[in-house]
């Protein structure tokens, strides 16, 4: 090869290596952003579900529980009642 061809080949290799480093940096950055977004969403989702469960349990306790009956027992009783009514229809 001529000196010009050799120089062009070295330049090309250097440019390609530079692009690969840039690409890796960008992809790694996007992966970090993605992880942050997904982790944040999961925390929000868990908080919402936990909050809803607390509100739901309190409503069951106040509205449907018989004296001395736990929330779990109340829910089980209501589900049994619901099953009996559904089988009648």
PDB file of C-alpha atoms in Angstrom, residues 18-81:
ATOM      1  CA  UNK A  18     -13.979   6.955  18.289  1.00  0.00           C
ATOM      2  CA  UNK A  19     -17.507   6.325  17.068  1.00  0.00           C
ATOM      3  CA  UNK A  20     -17.601   3.001  18.929  1.00  0.00           C
ATOM      4  CA  UNK A  21     -16.533   4.719  22.169  1.00  0.00           C
ATOM      5  CA  UNK A  22     -19.197   7.393  21.676  1.00  0.00           C
ATOM      6  CA  UNK A  23     -21.804   4.739  20.925  1.00  0.00           C
ATOM      7  CA  UNK A  24     -20.892   2.784  24.063  1.00  0.00           C
ATOM      8  CA  UNK A  25     -21.100   5.940  26.171  1.00  0.00           C
ATOM      9  CA  UNK A  26     -24.509   6.865  24.775  1.00  0.00           C
ATOM     10  CA  UNK A  27     -25.903   3.346  25.182  1.00  0.00           C
ATOM     11  CA  UNK A  28     -24.596   3.131  28.766  1.00  0.00           C
ATOM     12  CA  UNK A  29     -26.168   6.512  29.510  1.00  0.00           C
ATOM     13  CA  UNK A  30     -29.529   5.432  28.138  1.00  0.00           C
ATOM     14  CA  UNK A  31     -29.377   2.204  30.166  1.00  0.00           C
ATOM     15  CA  UNK A  32     -28.775   4.201  33.363  1.00  0.00           C
ATOM     16  CA  UNK A  33     -31.705   6.491  32.529  1.00  0.00           C
ATOM     17  CA  UNK A  34     -33.916   3.494  31.759  1.00  0.00           C
ATOM     18  CA  UNK A  35     -33.005   1.822  35.060  1.00  0.00           C
ATOM     19  CA  UNK A  36     -33.779   5.024  36.962  1.00  0.00           C
ATOM     20  CA  UNK A  37     -37.155   5.420  35.282  1.00  0.00           C
ATOM     21  CA  UNK A  38     -38.135   1.775  35.810  1.00  0.00           C
ATOM     22  CA  UNK A  39     -36.995   1.784  39.441  1.00  0.00           C
ATOM     23  CA  UNK A  40     -38.877   5.034  40.070  1.00  0.00           C
ATOM     24  CA  UNK A  41     -42.030   3.648  38.481  1.00  0.00           C
ATOM     25  CA  UNK A  42     -41.826   0.484  40.591  1.00  0.00           C
ATOM     26  CA  UNK A  43     -41.511   2.521  43.786  1.00  0.00           C
ATOM     27  CA  UNK A  44     -44.518   4.639  42.821  1.00  0.00           C
ATOM     28  CA  UNK A  45     -46.526   1.554  41.871  1.00  0.00           C
ATOM     29  CA  UNK A  46     -45.702  -0.201  45.143  1.00  0.00           C
ATOM     30  CA  UNK A  47     -46.657   2.915  47.097  1.00  0.00           C
ATOM     31  CA  UNK A  48     -49.981   3.257  45.305  1.00  0.00           C
ATOM     32  CA  UNK A  49     -50.864  -0.415  45.751  1.00  0.00           C
ATOM     33  CA  UNK A  50     -49.856  -0.327  49.413  1.00  0.00           C
ATOM     34  CA  UNK A  51     -51.880   2.849  49.982  1.00  0.00           C
ATOM     35  CA  UNK A  52     -54.920   1.389  48.240  1.00  0.00           C
ATOM     36  CA  UNK A  53     -54.673  -1.776  50.307  1.00  0.00           C
ATOM     37  CA  UNK A  54     -54.592   0.236  53.530  1.00  0.00           C
ATOM     38  CA  UNK A  55     -57.631   2.287  52.492  1.00  0.00           C
ATOM     39  CA  UNK A  56     -59.474  -0.821  51.320  1.00  0.00           C
ATOM     40  CA  UNK A  57     -58.741  -2.691  54.535  1.00  0.00           C
ATOM     41  CA  UNK A  58     -59.887   0.260  56.641  1.00  0.00           C
ATOM     42  CA  UNK A  59     -63.124   0.531  54.633  1.00  0.00           C
ATOM     43  CA  UNK A  60     -63.798  -3.192  55.085  1.00  0.00           C
ATOM     44  CA  UNK A  61     -63.058  -2.877  58.797  1.00  0.00           C
ATOM     45  CA  UNK A  62     -65.377   0.102  59.284  1.00  0.00           C
ATOM     46  CA  UNK A  63     -68.212  -0.842  56.942  1.00  0.00           C
ATOM     47  CA  UNK A  64     -68.428  -4.639  56.991  1.00  0.00           C
ATOM     48  CA  UNK A  65     -66.595  -6.151  59.965  1.00  0.00           C
ATOM     49  CA  UNK A  66     -68.611  -7.656  62.749  1.00  0.00           C
ATOM     50  CA  UNK A  67     -67.476  -7.037  66.303  1.00  0.00           C
ATOM     51  CA  UNK A  68     -64.214  -8.876  67.011  1.00  0.00           C
ATOM     52  CA  UNK A  69     -63.812  -9.942  63.380  1.00  0.00           C
ATOM     53  CA  UNK A  70     -60.473  -9.240  61.660  1.00  0.00           C
ATOM     54  CA  UNK A  71     -60.223  -7.680  58.211  1.00  0.00           C
ATOM     55  CA  UNK A  72     -59.068 -11.000  56.733  1.00  0.00           C
ATOM     56  CA  UNK A  73     -61.993 -12.827  58.310  1.00  0.00           C
ATOM     57  CA  UNK A  74     -64.393 -10.173  57.060  1.00  0.00           C
ATOM     58  CA  UNK A  75     -63.051 -10.415  53.510  1.00  0.00           C
ATOM     59  CA  UNK A  76     -63.296 -14.211  53.612  1.00  0.00           C
ATOM     60  CA  UNK A  77     -66.894 -14.016  54.878  1.00  0.00           C
ATOM     61  CA  UNK A  78     -67.846 -11.503  52.180  1.00  0.00           C
ATOM     62  CA  UNK A  79     -66.222 -13.640  49.474  1.00  0.00           C
ATOM     63  CA  UNK A  80     -68.124 -16.717  50.664  1.00  0.00           C
ATOM     64  CA  UNK A  81     -71.360 -14.705  50.637  1.00  0.00           C
TER      65      UNK A  81
END
